[in-house]
Coordinates of C-alpha atoms in Angstrom, one line a residue:
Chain A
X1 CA -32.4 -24.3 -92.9
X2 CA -28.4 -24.2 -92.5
X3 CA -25.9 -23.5 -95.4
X4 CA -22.6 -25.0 -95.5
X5 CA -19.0 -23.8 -96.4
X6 CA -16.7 -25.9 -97.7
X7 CA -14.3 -24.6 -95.0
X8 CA -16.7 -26.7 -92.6
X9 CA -18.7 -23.4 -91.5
X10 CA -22.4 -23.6 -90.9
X11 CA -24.8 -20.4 -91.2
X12 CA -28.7 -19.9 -90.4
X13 CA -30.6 -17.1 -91.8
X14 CA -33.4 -15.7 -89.7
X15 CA -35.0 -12.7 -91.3
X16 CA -31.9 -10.6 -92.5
X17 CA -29.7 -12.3 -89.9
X18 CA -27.1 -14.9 -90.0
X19 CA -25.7 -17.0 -87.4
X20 CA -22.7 -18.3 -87.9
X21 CA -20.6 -21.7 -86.3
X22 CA -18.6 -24.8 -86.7
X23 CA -20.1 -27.8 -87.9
X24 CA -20.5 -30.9 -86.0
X25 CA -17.9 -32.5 -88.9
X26 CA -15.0 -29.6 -87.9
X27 CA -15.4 -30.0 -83.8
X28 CA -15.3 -33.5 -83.9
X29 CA -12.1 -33.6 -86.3
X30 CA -10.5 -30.7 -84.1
X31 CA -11.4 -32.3 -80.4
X32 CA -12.0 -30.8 -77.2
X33 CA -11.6 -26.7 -78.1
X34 CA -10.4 -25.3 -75.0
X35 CA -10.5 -21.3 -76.3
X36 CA -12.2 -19.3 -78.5
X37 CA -11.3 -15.8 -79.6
X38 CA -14.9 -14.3 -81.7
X39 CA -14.6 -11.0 -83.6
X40 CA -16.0 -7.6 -82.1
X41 CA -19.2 -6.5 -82.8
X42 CA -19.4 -4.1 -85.5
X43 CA -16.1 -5.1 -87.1
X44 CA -17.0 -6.0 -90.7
X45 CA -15.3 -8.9 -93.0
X46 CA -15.2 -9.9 -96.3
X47 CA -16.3 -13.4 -97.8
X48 CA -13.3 -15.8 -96.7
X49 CA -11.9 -13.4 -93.9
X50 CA -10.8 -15.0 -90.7
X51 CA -13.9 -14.0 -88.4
X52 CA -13.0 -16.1 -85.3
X53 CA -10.0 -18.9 -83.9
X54 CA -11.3 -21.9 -82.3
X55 CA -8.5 -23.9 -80.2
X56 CA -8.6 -27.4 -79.1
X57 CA -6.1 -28.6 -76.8
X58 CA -3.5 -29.6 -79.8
X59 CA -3.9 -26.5 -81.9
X60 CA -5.6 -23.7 -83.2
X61 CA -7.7 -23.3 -86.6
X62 CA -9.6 -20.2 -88.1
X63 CA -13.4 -19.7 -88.7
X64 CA -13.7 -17.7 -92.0
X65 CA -16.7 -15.7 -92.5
X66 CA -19.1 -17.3 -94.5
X67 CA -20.1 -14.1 -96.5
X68 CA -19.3 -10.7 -96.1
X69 CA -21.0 -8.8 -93.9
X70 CA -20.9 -7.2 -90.3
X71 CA -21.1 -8.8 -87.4
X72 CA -24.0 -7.5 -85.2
X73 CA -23.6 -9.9 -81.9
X74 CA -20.8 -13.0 -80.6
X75 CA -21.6 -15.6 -78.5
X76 CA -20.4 -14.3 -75.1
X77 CA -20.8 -17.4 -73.4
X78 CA -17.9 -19.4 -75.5
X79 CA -15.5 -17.2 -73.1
X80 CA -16.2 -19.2 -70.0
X81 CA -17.8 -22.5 -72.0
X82 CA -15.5 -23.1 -75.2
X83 CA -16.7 -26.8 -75.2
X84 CA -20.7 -25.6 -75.8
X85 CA -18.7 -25.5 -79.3
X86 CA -18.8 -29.5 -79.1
X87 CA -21.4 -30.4 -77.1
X88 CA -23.9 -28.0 -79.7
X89 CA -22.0 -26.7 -82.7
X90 CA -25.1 -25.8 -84.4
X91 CA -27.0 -24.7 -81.2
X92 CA -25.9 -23.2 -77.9
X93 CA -22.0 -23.2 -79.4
X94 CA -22.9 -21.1 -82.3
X95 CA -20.1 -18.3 -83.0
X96 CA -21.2 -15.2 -83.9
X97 CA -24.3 -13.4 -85.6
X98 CA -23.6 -11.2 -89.2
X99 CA -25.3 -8.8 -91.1
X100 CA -24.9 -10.2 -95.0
X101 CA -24.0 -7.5 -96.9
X102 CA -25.2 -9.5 -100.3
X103 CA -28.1 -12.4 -99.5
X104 CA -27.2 -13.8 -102.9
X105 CA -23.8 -15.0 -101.4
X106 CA -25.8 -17.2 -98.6
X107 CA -27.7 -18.5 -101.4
X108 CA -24.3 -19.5 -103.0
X109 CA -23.6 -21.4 -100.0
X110 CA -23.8 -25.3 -99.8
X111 CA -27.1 -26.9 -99.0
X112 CA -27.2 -30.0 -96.3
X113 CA -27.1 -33.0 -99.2
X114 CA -24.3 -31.1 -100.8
X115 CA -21.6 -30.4 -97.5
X116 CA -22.7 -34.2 -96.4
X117 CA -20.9 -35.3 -100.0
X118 CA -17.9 -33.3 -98.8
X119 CA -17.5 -34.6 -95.4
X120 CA -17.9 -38.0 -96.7
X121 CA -15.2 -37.7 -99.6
X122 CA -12.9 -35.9 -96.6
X123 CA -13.5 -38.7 -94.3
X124 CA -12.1 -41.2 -96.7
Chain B
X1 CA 8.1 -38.5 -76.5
X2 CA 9.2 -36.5 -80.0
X3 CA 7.6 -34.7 -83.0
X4 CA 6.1 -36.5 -85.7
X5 CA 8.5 -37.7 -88.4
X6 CA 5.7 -39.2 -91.0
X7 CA 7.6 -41.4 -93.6
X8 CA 6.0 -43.8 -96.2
X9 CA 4.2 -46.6 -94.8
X10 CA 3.1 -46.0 -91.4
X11 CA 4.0 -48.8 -88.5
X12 CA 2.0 -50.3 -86.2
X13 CA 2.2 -51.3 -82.4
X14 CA 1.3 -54.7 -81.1
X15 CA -2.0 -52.7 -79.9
X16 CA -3.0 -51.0 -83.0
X17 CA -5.7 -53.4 -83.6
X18 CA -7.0 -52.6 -80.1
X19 CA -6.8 -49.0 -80.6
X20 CA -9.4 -48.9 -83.4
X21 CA -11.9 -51.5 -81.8
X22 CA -11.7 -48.6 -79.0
X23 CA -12.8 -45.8 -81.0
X24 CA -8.8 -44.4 -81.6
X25 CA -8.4 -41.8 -83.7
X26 CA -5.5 -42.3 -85.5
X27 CA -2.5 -40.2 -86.3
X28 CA 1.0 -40.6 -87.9
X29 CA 3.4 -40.1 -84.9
X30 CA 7.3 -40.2 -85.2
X31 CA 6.0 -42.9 -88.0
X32 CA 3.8 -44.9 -86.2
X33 CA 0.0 -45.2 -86.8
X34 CA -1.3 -44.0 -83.2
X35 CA -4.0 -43.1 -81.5
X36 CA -4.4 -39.1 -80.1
X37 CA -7.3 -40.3 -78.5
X38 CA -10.1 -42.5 -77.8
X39 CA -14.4 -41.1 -77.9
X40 CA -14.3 -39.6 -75.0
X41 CA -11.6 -36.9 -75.8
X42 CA -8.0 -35.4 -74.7
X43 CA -9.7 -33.4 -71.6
X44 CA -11.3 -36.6 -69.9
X45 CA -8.6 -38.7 -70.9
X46 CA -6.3 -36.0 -69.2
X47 CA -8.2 -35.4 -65.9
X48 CA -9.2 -39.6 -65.9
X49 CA -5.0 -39.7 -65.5
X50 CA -4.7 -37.4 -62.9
X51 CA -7.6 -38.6 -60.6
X52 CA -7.7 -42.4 -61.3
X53 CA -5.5 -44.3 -63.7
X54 CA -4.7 -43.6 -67.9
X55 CA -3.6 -46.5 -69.6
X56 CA -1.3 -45.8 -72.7
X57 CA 0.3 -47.4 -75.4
X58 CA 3.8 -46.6 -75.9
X59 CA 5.1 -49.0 -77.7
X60 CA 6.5 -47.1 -80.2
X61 CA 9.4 -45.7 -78.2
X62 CA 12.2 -47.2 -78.4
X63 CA 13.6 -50.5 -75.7
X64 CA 17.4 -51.4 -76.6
X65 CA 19.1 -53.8 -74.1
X66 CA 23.1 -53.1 -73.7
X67 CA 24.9 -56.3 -72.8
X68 CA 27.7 -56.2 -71.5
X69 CA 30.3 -58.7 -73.2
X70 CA 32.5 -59.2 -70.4
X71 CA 29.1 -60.4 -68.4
X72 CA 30.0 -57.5 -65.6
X73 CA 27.0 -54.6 -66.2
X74 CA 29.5 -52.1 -65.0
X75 CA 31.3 -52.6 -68.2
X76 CA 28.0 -51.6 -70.1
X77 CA 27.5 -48.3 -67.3
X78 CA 31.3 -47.5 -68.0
X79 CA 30.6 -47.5 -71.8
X80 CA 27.6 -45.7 -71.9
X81 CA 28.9 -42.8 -70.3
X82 CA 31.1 -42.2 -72.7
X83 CA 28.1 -41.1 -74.2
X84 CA 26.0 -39.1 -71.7
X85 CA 26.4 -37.1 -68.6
X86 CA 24.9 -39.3 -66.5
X87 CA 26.1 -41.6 -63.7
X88 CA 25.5 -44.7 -64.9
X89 CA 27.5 -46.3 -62.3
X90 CA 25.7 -45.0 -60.0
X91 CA 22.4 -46.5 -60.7
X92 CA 21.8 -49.5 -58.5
X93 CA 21.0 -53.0 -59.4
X94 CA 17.0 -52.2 -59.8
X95 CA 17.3 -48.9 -60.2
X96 CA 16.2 -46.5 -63.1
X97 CA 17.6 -42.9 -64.2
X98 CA 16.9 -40.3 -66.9
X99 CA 19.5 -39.5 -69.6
X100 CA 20.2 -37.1 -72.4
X101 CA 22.7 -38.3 -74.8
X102 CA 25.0 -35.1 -75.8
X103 CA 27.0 -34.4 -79.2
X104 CA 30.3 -32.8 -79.4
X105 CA 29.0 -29.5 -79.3
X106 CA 27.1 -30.3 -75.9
X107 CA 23.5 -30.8 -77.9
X108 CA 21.1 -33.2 -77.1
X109 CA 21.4 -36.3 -78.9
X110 CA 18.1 -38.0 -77.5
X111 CA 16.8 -37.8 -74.0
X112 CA 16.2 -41.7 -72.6
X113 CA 15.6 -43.8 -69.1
X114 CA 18.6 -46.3 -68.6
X115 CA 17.3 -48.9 -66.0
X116 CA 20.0 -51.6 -64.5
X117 CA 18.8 -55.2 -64.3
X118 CA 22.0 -56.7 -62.8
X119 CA 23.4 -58.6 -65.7
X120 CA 22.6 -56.0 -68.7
X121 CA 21.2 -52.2 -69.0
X122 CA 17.9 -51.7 -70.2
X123 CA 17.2 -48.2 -72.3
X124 CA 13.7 -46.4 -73.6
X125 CA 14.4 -43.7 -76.1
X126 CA 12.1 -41.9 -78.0
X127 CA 10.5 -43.1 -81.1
X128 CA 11.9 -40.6 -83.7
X129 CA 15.5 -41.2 -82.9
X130 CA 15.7 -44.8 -82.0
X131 CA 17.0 -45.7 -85.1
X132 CA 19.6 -43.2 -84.8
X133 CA 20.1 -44.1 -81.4
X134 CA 20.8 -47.8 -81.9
X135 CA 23.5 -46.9 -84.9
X136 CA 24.8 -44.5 -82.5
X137 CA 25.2 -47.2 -79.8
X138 CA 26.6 -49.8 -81.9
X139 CA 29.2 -47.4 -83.2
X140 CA 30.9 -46.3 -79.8
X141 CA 29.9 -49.3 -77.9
X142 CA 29.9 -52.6 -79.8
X143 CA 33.2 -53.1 -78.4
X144 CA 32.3 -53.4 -75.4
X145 CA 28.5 -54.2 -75.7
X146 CA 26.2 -56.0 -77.3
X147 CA 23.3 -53.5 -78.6
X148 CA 20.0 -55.6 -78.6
X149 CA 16.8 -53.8 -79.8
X150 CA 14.0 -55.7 -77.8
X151 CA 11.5 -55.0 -81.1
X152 CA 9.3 -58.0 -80.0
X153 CA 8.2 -55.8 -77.1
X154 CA 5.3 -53.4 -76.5
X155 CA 5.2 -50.5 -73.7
X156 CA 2.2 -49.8 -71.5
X157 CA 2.2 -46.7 -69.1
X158 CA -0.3 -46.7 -66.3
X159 CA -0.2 -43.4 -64.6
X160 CA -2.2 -41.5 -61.6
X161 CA -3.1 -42.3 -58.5
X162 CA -4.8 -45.3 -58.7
X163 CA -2.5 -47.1 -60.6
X164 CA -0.3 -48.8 -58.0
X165 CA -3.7 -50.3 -56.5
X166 CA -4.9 -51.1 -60.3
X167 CA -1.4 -53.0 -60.9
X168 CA -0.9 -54.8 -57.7
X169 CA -3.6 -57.3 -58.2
X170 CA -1.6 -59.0 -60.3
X171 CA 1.8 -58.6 -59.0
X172 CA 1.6 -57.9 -55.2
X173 CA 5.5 -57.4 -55.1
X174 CA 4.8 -54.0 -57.6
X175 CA 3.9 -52.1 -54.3
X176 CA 7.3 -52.8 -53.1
X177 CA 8.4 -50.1 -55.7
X178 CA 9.8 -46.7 -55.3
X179 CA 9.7 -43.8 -57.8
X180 CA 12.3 -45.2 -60.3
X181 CA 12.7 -48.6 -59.1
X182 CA 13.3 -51.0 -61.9
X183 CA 12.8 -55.1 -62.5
X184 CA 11.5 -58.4 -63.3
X185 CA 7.9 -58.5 -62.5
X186 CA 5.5 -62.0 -64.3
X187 CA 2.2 -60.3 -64.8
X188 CA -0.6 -62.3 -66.1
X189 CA 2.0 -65.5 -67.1
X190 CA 4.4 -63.1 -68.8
X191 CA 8.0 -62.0 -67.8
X192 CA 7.6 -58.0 -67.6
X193 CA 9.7 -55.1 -67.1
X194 CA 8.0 -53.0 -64.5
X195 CA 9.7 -49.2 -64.0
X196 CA 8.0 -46.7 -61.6
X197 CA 7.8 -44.3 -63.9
X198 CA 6.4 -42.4 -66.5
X199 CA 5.7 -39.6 -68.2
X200 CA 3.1 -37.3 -66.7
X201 CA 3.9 -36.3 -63.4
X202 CA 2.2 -39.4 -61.8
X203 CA 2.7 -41.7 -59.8
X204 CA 2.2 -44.9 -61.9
X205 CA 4.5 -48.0 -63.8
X206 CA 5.8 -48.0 -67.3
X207 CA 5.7 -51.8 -67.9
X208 CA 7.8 -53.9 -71.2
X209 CA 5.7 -56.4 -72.3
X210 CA 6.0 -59.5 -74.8
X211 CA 4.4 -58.1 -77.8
X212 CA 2.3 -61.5 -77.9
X213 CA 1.0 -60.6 -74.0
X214 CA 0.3 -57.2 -74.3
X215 CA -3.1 -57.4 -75.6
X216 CA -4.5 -59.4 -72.8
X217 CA -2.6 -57.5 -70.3
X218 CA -4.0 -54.3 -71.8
X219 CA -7.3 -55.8 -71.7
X220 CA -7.2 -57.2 -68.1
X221 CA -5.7 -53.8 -66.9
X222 CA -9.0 -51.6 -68.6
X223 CA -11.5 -54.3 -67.0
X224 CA -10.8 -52.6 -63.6
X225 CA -13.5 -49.4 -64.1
X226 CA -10.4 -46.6 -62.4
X227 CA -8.8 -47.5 -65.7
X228 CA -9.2 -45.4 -68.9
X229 CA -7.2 -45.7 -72.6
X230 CA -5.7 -42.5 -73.2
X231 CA -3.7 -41.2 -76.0
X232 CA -0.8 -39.1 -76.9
X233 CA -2.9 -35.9 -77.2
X234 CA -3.3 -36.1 -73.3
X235 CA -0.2 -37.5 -73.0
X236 CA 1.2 -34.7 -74.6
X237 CA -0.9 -32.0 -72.6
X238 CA 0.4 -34.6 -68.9
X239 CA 3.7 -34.0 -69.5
X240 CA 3.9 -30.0 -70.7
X241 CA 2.1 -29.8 -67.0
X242 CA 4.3 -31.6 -65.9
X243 CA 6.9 -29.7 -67.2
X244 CA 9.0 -32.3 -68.7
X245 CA 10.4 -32.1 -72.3
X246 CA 9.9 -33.3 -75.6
X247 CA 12.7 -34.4 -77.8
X248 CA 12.0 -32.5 -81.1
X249 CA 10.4 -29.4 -79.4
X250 CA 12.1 -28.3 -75.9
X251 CA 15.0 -30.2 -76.8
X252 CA 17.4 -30.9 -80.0
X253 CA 20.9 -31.3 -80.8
X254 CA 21.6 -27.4 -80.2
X255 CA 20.0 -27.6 -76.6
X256 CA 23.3 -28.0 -74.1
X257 CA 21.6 -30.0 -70.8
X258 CA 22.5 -26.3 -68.9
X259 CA 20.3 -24.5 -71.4
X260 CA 17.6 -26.7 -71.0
X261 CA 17.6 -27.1 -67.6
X262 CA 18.1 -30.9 -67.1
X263 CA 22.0 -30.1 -65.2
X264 CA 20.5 -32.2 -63.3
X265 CA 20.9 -35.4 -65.1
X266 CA 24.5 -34.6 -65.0
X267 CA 26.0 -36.8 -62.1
X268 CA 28.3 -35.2 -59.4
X269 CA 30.7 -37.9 -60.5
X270 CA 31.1 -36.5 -64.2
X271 CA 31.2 -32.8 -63.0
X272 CA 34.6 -31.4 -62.5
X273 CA 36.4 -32.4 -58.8
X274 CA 34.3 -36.0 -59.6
X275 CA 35.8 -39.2 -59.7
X276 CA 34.8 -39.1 -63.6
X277 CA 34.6 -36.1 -64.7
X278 CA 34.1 -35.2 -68.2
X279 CA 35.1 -37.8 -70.4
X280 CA 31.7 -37.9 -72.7
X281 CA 30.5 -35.9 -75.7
X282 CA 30.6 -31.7 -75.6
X283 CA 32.0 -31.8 -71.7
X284 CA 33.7 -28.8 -72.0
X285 CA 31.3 -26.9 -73.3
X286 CA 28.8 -28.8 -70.7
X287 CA 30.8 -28.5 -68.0
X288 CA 31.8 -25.1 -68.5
X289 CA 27.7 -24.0 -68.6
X290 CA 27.8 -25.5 -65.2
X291 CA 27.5 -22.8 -61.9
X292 CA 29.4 -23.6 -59.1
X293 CA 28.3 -26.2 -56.5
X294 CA 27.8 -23.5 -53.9
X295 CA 25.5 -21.9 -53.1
X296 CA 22.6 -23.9 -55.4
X297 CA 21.6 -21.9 -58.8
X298 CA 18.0 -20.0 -59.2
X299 CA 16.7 -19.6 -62.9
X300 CA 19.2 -18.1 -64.7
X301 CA 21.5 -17.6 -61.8
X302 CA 25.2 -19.1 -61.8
X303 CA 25.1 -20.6 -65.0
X304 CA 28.1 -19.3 -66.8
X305 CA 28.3 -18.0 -70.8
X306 CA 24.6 -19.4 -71.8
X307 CA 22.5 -17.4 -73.6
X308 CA 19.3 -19.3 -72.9
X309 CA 17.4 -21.4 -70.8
X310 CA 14.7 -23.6 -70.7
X311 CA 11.1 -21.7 -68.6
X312 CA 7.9 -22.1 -67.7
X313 CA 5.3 -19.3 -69.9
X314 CA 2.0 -18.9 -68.4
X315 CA 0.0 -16.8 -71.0
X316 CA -2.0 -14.0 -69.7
X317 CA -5.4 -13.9 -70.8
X318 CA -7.0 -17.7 -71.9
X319 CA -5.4 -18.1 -75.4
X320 CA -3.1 -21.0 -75.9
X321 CA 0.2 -19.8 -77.4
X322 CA 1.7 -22.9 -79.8
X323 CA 5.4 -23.5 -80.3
X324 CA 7.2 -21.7 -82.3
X325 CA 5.7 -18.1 -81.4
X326 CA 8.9 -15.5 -80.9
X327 CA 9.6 -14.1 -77.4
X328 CA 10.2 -10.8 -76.9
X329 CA 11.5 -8.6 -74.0
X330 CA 9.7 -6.0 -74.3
X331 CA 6.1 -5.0 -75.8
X332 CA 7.4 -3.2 -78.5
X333 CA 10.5 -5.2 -79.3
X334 CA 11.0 -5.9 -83.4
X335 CA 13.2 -8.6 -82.3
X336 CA 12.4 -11.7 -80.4
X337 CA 15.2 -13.2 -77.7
X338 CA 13.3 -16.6 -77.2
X339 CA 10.8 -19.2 -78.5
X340 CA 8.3 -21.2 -77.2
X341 CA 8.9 -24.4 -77.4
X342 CA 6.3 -26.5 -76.5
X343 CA 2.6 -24.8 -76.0
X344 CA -1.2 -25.3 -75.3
X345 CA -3.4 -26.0 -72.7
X346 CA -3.2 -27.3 -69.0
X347 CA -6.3 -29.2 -68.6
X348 CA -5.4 -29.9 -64.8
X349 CA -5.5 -26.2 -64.2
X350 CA -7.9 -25.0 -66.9
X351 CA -5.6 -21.9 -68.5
X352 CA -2.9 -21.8 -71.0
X353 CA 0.7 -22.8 -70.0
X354 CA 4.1 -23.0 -72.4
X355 CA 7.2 -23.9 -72.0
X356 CA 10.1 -22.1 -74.1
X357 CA 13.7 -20.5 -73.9
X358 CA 14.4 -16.9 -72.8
X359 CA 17.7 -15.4 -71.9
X360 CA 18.9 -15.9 -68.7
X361 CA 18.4 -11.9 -67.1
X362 CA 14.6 -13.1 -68.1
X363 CA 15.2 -16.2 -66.6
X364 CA 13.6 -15.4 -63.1
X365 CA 9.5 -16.7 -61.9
X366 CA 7.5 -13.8 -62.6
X367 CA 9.4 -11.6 -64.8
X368 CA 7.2 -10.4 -67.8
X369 CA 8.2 -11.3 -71.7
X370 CA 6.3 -11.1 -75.0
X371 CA 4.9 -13.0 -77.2
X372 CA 2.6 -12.1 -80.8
X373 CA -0.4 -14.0 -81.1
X374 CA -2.6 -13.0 -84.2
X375 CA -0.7 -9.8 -84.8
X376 CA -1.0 -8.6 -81.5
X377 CA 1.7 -8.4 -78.4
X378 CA 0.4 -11.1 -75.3
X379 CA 2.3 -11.0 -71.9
X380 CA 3.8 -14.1 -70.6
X381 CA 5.1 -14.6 -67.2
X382 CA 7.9 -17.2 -66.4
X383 CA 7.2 -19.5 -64.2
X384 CA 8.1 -22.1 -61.9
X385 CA 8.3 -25.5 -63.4
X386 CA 6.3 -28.0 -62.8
X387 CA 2.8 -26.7 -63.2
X388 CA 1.9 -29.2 -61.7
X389 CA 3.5 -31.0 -58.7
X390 CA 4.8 -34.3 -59.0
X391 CA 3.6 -36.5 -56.9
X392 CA 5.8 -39.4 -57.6
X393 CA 5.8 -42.1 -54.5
X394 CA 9.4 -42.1 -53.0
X395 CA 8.9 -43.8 -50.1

């Protein structure tokens, strides 16, 4: 089940493991992304920190983690295939993978229903 | 083209209503409501250009007809350069040239094509300034011109290589045009000005239309399957390849033509030993940037008492670098020398390109500067302008 950030970040939980990306809502408003820079493994982040920069040919915009944590693995293949990014934000063109260092800030997060309320207000 | 300038109420071309049936997405742009691009996105829309034929609505620049009052259209060429560098004289019956119009300091007023149609001059400036522009005009020239905004006009550019065999059905005697031929041209029942021209390094036509024809024209150009809408996003990402400048970014009224590299424009006629030298805005200091005629300048080289020019950046490594970032000499420089003034991504070439202004020792292709991109130092190498060739038809 995917959680939500207001900041139009997306994150999975599979067993103590979070995958984080960009929703299909934030690469659609920021176009074809052309280069992205992901954190190093091992570096850790706080709730909010900027984890990652995705560009798209017009400009640049920051991925903040979704909760604090460390990250454990990036997605290597962004290097040489930015655009998986918009072809698969919530598959293939996910960012990078975190250790949560506090599960009870994922279940913070937004659920599905909620983030589709935001999109659709910040669509209007 | 120029930056945004969003004010109040946003206007609308004579295509906007066309731009959202095609899927546009819509952005304020030098106050106009336009589209940065269509579904399929700035990277198809900018390699569609460059193999085949882009389609794009630019309307909101700026089309000012100067009519002469005498009747004799060297009057209006002898009044205008009072304003620019140029040689206006010089352009032909038919003819088209590029302009910058200069201040007293020698800054860049507004860059613009000046086209000669035998009886009157015809001028495209860029959105954001051509209301400046028209006062500007009608200040120094009404004497001698009348200054005739042509607002019930749109602007279509059809660039890349297929665009002279798109066009021609419809107007055989377009073929007949050179790389900055100018004139009347009825396409589809409608009394067009046709310039081969444009703004992205392509071969291609920049066509004034009758606002009331331009959506059928528009349309009947996008039936033929070589044709694609693009928007400013790739046009915008075209012409940094291209490595021509936009008003706003690489140029502004404290850019001297010499500093930004564009001494070209400035005609051998209005340099000093011409038959009109000087005599417009800032020619001292213009004139006094300019190296001497022999032997011809490399970067940097021969220009006298400037303190920047105008490069190509190619950022190492894949990261785009934006306008604005500081250039630095060295690595561990506190304090930059340059800027960047224009910056993102050639899609044509698939890396990271920039355009900025460095100090002329720095001036030379391949010579390593500094920029800071998230905190850290990035090498950028000058380079060569364009990025990539022209491939205008000249013959």
């Amino acid at each position: 089940m995917l959680k939500f950030t207001k900041d139009h970040e997306w994150l999975r939980m599979d067993g103590d493991i979070a995958t984080v990306g960009i929703t299909a809502f934030a690469q659609e408003k920021l176009g074809d992304l052309v280069f992205v820079e992901l954190p190093s493994v091992g570096a850790t982040f706080a709730k909010g920190a900027v984890a990652a920069t995705v560009e798209s040919v017009k400009a640049a915009a920051d991925v903040y983690a979704p909760v604090a944590g460390e990250v454990i693995a990036v997605n290597d293949k962004l290097a040489e295939q930015p655009g998986l990014v918009n072809g698969e934000p919530t598959g293939e063109g996910w960012l990078f993978k975190m250790k949560p260092a506090d599960v009870a800030e994922v279940d913070a997060l937004l659920d599905e229903k909620a983030y589709d309320a935001l999109t659709a207000a910040e669509s209007q | 083209m120029s930056e945004p300038a969003p004010t109040g109420e946003l206007k609308r071309t004579p295509l906007h209503a066309l731009h959202l049936r095609l899927g546009g997405r819509m952005v304020p742009f030098a106050g106009y409501d336009m589209p940065v691009q269509y579904a399929s996105g700035i990277i198809k829309e900018h390699l569609h250009t460059r193999a085949a034929a882009g389609l794009f609505d630019v309307s909101h620049m700026g089309q000012i007809a100067l009519r002469p009052r005498s009747g004799r259209v060297v009057d209006a060429a002898q009044a205008l350069e009072a304003l620019l560098p140029g040689d206006i004289l010089g352009v032909a019956a038919g003819r088209q040239r590029y302009a910058v119009l200069t201040n007293s300091a020698g800054g860049i007023l507004d860059d613009l094509m000046v086209s000669n149609h035998g009886d009157h001059l015809m001028l495209v400036v860029n959105a954001a300034r051509k209301a400046f522009d028209e006062s500007h005009l009608r200040s120094h020239l009404s004497q001698s011109c009348v200054v005739e905004p042509l607002n019930d006009r749109a602007l279509l550019a059809l660039q890349g290589p297929l665009a002279e065999a798109v066009l021609a059905p419809f107007a055989r005697d377009v073929q007949a045009l050179r790389f900055m031929d100018a004139g009347v041209v009825t396409l589809m029942g409608a009394t067009c000005f046709v310039s081969r021209s444009g703004y992205t390094g392509e071969d291609g036509f920049e066509i004034s239309v009758p606002a009331e024809a331009a959506e059928p024209l528009w349309n009947a150009l996008l039936r033929n399957p070589a044709v694609a809408p693009v928007g400013l996003g790739a046009r915008d990402s075209l012409r940094l390849e291209a490595g021509l400048c936009l008003y706003g970014a690489d140029l502004d009224e404290t850019t001297t033509p010499v500093e930004a590299a564009l001494e070209w424009t400035i005609g051998k006629a209005r340099r000093p030993g011409g038959e009109r030298a000087g005599g417009f805005p800032g020619a001292e200091v213009i004139l006094g940037q300019l190296p001497p005629p022999y032997p011809p300048p490399h970067a940097g080289e021969g220009r006298v008492g400037i303190t920047r020019l105008r490069v190509g950046l190619r950022p190492e490594g894949r990261a785009p670098v934006r306008a604005g970032a500081p250039v630095f000499r060295n690595e561990g420089d506190a304090a930059p020398v340059g800027v960047v003034t224009s910056g993102g991504f050639a899609v044509s070439l698939n890396l990271p390109v920039a355009m900025g202004y460095v100090p002329p020792d720095a001036a030379a292709p391949s010579t390593r500067v500094f920029t800071e991109l998230r905190g850290r130092r990035l090498g950028l190498i000058v380079s060569k302008l364009p990025f990539v060739p022209a491939r205008y038809k000249h013959r």
